[in-house]
Short mmCIF file of C-alpha atoms in Angstrom, two decimals:
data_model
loop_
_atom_site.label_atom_id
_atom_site.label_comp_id
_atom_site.label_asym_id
_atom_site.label_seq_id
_atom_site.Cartn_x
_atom_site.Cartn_y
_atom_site.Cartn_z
CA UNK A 514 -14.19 12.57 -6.93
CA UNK A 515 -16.69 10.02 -5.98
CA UNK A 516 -14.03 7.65 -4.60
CA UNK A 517 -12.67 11.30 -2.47
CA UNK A 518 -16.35 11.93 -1.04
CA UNK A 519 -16.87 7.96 -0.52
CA UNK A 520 -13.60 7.79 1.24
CA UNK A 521 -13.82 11.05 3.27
CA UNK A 522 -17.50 9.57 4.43
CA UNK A 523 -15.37 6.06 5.90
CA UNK A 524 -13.12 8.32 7.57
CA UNK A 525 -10.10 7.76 5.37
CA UNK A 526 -7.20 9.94 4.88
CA UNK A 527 -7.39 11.06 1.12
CA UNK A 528 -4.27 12.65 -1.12
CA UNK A 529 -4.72 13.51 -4.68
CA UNK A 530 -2.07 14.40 -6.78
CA UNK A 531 -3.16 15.98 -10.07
CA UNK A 532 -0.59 16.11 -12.84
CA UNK A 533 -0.06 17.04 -16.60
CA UNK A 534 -3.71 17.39 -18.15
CA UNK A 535 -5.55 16.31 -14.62
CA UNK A 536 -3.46 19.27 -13.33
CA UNK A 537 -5.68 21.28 -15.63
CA UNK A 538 -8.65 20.25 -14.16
CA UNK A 539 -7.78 22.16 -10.82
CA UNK A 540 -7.70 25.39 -12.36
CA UNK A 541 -11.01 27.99 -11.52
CA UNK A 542 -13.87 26.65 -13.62
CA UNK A 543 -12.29 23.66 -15.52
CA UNK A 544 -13.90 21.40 -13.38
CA UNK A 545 -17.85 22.77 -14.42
CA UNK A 546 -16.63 22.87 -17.94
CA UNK A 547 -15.27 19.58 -18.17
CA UNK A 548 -16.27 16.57 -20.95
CA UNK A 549 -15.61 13.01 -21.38
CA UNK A 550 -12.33 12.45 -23.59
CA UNK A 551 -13.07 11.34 -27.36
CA UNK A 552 -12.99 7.52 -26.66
CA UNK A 553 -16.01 8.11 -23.87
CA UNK A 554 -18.10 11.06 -25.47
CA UNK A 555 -20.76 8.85 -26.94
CA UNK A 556 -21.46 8.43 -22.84
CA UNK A 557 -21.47 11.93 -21.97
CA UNK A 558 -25.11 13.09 -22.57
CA UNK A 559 -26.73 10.21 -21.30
CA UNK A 560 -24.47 10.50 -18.28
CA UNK A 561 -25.17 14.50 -17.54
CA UNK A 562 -28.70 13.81 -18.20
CA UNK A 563 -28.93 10.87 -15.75
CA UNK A 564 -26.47 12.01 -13.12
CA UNK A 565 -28.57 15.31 -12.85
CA UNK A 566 -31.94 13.44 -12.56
CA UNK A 567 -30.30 11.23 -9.81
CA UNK A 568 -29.63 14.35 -8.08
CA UNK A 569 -26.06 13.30 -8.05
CA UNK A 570 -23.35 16.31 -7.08
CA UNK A 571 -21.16 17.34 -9.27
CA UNK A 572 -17.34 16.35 -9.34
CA UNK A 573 -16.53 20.07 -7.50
CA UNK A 574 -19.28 19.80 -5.28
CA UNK A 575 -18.24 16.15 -4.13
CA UNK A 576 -14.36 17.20 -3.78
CA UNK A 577 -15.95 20.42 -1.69
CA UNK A 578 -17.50 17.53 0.26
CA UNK A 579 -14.57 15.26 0.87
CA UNK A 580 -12.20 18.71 1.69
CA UNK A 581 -15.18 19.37 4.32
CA UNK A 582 -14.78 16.13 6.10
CA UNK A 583 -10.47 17.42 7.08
CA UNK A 584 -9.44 14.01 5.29
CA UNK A 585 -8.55 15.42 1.83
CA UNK A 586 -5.34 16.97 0.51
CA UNK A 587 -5.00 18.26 -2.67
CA UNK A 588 -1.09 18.96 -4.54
CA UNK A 589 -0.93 20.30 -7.72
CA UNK A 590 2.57 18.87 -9.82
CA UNK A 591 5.34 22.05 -9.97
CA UNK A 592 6.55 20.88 -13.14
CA UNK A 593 3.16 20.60 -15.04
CA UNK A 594 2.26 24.27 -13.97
CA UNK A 595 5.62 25.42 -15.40
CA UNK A 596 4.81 22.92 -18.44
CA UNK A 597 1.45 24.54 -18.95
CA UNK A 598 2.44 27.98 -17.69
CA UNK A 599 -0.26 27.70 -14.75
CA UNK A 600 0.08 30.40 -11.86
CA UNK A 601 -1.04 29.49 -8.19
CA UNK A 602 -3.39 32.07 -8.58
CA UNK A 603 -5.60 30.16 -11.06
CA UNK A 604 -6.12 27.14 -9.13
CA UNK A 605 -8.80 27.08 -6.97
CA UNK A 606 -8.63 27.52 -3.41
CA UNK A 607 -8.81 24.09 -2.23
CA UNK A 608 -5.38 23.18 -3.73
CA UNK A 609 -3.36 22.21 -0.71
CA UNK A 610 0.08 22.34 -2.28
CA UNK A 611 2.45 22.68 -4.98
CA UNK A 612 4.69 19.77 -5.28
CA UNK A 613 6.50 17.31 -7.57
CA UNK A 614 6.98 13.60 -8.10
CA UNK A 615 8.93 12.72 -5.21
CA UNK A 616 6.24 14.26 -2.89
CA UNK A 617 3.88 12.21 -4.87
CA UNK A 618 6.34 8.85 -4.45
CA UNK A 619 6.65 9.55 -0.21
CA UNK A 620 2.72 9.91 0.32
CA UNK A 621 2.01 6.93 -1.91
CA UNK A 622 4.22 4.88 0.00
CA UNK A 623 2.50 5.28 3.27
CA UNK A 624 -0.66 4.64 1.01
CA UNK A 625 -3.09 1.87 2.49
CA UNK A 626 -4.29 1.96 -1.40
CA UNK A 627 -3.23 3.93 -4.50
CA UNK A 628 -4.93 4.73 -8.01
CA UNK A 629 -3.40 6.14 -11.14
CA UNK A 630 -6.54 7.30 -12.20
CA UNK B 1127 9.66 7.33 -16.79
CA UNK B 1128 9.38 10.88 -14.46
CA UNK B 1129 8.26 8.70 -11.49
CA UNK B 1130 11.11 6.37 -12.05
CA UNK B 1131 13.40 8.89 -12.31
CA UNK B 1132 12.46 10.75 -9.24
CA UNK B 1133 12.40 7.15 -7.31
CA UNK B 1134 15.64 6.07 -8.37
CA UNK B 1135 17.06 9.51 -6.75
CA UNK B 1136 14.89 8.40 -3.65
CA UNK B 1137 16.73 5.22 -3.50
CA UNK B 1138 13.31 3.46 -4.23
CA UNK B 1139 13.59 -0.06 -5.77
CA UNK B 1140 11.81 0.16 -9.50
CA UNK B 1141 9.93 -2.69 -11.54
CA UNK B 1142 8.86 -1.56 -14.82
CA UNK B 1143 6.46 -4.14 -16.80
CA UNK B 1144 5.88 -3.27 -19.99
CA UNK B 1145 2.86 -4.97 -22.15
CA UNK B 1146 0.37 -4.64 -24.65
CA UNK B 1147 0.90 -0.97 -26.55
CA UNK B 1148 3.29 -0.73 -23.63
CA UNK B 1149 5.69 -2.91 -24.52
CA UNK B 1150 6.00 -1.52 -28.14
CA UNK B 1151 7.87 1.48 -26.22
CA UNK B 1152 10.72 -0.90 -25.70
CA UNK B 1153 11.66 -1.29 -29.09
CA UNK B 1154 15.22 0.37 -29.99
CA UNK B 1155 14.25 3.58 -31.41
CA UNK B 1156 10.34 3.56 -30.35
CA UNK B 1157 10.36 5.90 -27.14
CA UNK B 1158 12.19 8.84 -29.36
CA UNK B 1159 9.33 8.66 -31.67
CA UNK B 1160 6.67 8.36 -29.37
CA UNK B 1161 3.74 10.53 -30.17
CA UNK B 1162 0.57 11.37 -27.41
CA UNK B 1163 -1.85 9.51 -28.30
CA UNK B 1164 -5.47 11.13 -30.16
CA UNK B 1165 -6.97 11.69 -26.81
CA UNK B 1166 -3.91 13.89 -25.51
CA UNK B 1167 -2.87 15.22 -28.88
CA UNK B 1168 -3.87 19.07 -28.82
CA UNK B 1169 -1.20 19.11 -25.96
CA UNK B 1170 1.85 17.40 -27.76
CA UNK B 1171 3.16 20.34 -29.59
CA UNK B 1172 3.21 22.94 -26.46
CA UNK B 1173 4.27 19.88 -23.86
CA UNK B 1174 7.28 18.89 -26.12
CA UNK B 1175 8.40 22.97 -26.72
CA UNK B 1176 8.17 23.37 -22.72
CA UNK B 1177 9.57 20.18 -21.67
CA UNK B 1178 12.64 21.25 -24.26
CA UNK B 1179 12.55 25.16 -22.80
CA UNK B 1180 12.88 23.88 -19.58
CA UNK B 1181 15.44 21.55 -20.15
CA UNK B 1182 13.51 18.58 -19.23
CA UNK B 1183 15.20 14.86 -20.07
CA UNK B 1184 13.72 12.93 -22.42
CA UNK B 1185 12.10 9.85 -21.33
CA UNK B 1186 14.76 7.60 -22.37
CA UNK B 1187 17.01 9.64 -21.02
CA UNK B 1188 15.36 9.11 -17.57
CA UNK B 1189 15.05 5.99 -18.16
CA UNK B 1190 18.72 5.38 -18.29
CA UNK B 1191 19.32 7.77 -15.50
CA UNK B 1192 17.01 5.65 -13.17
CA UNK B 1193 19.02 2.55 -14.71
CA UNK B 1194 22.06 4.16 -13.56
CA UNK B 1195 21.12 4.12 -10.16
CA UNK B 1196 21.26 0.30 -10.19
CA UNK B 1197 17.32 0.66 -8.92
CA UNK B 1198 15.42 -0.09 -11.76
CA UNK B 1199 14.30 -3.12 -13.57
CA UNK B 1200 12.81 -3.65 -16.65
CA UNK B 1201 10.39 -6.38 -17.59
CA UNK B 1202 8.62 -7.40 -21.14
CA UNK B 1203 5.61 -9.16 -21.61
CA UNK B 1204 6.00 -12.63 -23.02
CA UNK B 1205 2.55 -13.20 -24.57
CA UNK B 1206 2.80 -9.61 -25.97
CA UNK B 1207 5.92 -10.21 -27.61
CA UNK B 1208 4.89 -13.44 -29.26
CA UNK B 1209 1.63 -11.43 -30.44
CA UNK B 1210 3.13 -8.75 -31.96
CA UNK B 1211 6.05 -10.84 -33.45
CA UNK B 1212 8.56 -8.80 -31.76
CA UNK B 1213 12.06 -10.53 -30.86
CA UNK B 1214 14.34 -10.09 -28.17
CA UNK B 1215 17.16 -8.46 -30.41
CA UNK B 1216 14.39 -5.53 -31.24
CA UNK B 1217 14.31 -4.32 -27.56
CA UNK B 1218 16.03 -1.76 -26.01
CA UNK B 1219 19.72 -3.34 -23.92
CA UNK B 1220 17.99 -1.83 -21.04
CA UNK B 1221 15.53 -4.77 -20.66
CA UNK B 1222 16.40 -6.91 -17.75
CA UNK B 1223 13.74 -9.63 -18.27
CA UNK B 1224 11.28 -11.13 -20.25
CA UNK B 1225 8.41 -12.64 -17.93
CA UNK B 1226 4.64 -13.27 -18.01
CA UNK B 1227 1.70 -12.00 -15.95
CA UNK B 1228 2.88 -14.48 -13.12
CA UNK B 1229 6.00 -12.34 -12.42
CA UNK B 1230 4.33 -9.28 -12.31
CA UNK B 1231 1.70 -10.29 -10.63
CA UNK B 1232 4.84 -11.60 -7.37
CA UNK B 1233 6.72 -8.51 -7.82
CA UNK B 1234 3.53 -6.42 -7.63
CA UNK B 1235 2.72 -7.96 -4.11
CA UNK B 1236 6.01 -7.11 -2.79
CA UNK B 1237 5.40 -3.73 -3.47
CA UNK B 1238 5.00 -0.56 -1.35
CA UNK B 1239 3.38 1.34 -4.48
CA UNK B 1240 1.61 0.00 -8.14
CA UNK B 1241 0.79 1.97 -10.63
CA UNK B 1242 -1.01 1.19 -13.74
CA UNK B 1243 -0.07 3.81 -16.24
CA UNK C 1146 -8.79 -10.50 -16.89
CA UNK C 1147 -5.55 -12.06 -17.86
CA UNK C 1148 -4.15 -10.75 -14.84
CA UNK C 1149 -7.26 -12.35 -12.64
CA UNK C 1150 -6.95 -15.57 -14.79
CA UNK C 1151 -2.92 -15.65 -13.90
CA UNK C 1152 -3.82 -14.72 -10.14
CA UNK C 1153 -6.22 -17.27 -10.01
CA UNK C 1154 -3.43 -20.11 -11.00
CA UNK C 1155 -1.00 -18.56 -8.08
CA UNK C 1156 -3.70 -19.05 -5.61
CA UNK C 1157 -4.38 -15.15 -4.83
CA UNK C 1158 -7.66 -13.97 -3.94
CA UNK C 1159 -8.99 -11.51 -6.42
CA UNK C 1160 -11.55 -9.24 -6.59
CA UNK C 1161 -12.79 -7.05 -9.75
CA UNK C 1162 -14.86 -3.88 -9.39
CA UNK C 1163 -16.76 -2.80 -12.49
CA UNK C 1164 -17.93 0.81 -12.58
CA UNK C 1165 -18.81 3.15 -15.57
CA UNK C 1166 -18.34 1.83 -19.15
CA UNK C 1167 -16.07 -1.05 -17.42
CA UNK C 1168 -19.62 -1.81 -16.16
CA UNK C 1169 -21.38 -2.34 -19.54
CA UNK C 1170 -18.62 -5.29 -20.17
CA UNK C 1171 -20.65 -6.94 -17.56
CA UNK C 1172 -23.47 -7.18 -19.55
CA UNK C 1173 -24.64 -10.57 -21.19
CA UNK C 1174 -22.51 -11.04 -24.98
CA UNK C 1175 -21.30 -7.67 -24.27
CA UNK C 1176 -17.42 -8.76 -23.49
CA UNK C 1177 -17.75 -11.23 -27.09
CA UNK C 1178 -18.01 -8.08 -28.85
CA UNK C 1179 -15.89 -5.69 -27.33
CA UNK C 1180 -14.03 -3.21 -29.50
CA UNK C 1181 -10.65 -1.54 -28.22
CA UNK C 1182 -11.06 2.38 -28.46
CA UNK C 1183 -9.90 4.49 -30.70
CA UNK C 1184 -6.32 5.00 -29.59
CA UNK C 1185 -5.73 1.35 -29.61
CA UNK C 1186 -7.97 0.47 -32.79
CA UNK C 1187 -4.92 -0.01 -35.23
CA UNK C 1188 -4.10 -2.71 -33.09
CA UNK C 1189 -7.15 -4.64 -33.14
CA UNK C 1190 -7.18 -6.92 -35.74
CA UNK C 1191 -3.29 -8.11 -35.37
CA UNK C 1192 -4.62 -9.00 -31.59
CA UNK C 1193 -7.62 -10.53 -32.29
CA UNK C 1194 -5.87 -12.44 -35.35
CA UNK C 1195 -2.54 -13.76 -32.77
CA UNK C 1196 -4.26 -14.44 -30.28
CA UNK C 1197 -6.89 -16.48 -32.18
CA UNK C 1198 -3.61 -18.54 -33.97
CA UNK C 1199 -1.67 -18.59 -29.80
CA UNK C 1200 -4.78 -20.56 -28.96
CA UNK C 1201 -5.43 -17.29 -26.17
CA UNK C 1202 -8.72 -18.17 -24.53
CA UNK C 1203 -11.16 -15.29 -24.67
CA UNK C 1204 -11.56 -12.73 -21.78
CA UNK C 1205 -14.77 -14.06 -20.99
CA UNK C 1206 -13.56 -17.79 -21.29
CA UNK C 1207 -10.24 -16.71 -18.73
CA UNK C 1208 -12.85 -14.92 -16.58
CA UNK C 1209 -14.66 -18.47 -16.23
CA UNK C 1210 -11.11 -20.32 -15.92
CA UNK C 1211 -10.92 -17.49 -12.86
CA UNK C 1212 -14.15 -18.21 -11.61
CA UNK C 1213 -14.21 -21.59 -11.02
CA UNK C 1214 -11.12 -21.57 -9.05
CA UNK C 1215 -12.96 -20.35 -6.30
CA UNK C 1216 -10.85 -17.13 -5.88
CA UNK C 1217 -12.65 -14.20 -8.01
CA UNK C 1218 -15.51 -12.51 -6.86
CA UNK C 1219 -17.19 -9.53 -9.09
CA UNK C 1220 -18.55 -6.49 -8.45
CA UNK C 1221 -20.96 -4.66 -10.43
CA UNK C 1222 -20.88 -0.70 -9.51
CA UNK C 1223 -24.55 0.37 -8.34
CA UNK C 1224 -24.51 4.04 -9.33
CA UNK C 1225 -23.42 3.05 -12.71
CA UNK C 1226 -26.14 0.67 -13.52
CA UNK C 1227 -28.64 3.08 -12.21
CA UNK C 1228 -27.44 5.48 -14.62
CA UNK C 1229 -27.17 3.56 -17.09
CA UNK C 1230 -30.37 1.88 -16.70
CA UNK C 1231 -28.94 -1.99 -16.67
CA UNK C 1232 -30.92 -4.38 -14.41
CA UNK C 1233 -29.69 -7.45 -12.55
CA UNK C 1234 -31.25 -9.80 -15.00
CA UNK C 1235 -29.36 -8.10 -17.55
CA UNK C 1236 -25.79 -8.99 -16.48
CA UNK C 1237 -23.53 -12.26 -16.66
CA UNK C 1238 -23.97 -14.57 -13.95
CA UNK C 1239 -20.68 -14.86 -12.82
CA UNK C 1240 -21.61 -11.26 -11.22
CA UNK C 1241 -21.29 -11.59 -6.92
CA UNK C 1242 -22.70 -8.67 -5.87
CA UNK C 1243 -23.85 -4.99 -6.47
CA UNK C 1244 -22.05 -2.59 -4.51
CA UNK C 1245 -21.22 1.03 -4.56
CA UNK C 1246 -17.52 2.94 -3.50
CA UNK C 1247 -17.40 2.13 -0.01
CA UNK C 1248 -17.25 -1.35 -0.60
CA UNK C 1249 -14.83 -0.66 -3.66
CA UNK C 1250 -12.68 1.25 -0.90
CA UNK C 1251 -12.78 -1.52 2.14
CA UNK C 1252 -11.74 -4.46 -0.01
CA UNK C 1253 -9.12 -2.34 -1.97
CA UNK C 1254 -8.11 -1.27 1.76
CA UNK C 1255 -7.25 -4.94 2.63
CA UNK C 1256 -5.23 -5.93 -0.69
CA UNK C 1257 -1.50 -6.21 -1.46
CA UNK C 1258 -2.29 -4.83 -5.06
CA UNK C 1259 -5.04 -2.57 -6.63
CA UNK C 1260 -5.20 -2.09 -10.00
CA UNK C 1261 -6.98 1.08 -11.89
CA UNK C 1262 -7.84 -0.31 -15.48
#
């Protein structure tokens, strides 16, 4: 999300494709609740705690910021949501589409720079 | 294996390098067994009864249907190999190559789209 | 940094961007006693053990063998180290420059491979 709201403040064009758990992250509320995987949680106090006192926004309030700017699309995988059983309806309202890998494959070709984050 | 899968049916070209953990996948018999590792294991047991439900291939399966296509090659790390004692008869037929950073590093700068999964 | 050490010998440019706990490895004796995280802990001492008996120089020693090719230049990630507290003084000199996203994003903008680690 920081790269997003860095990007969308260059004026880049920004796609992100979220997929099996990242897909889960798009549904209402996931993102507040969010923590740091296992391997990273010894980071995750000192990061909340410092992030907040930096005044820093929050990863839905920076991908709010880079959807703002026009620059960001957002796809959520097909398959995952039938994986997971995850109706459109949960998602939150800046999801931009529902597609699968070779949508994924066609954007990232045209890509100036891609991440599997 | 899903993004090769899907690229082979876009007539993409695919180069697969496998190292570190990576290339341990390679060995005959290893990618059947695979297991998610801790971080992602609360979703192993509902991901594997989907993925079946829906009818999903399993990865070697794709893998072999994106070999089929004639698109996709296969590389194993050298140094890895040699560090985890593991000999060319172990791997999978699949494997088109066994080549250092050096190779990946050419074929990566060839290409449209990189990953690192 | 076996990549950037193999890059270096081919004569590529390379730069490395260092941001959350990537960033602490920056930190003076800090990459000498790395750990691998949990998922890849049962590896650990087999690695450390080969590679010591393959004669593998050290990441730090194949960052230097990088560096003084003339064709690596480091980034430290600015946001990180002010949330994490770490000061200038504090990191390994082969460090270039602190920088934040947008320089992360122009420089990945201009390469023919990018690499999330």
């Amino acid at each position: 999300m920081i790269l997003a709201a860095a990007a969308s403040s260059l004026d880049m064009e920004i796609h992100m494709y979220f997929t099996f758990w990242g897909l889960l992250m798009l549904k209402k509320g996931a993102m507040e609740r969010a923590e740091l995987p296992a391997t990273y949680k010894p980071f995750e106090e000192i990061m909340k705690k410092r992030l907040k006192e930096m005044k820093y926004p929050s990863p839905y309030e920076m991908l709010k910021m880079a959807k703002a700017s026009g620059k960001l699309k957002i796809y959520a995988c097909s398959p995952t949501m039938e994986m997971f059983g995850v109706k459109k309806e949960e998602l939150i309202p800046e999801v931009d589409e529902i597609a699968g890998a070779a949508s994924f494959l066609n954007i990232a070709s045209e890509a100036d720079i891609t991440l599997f984050i």
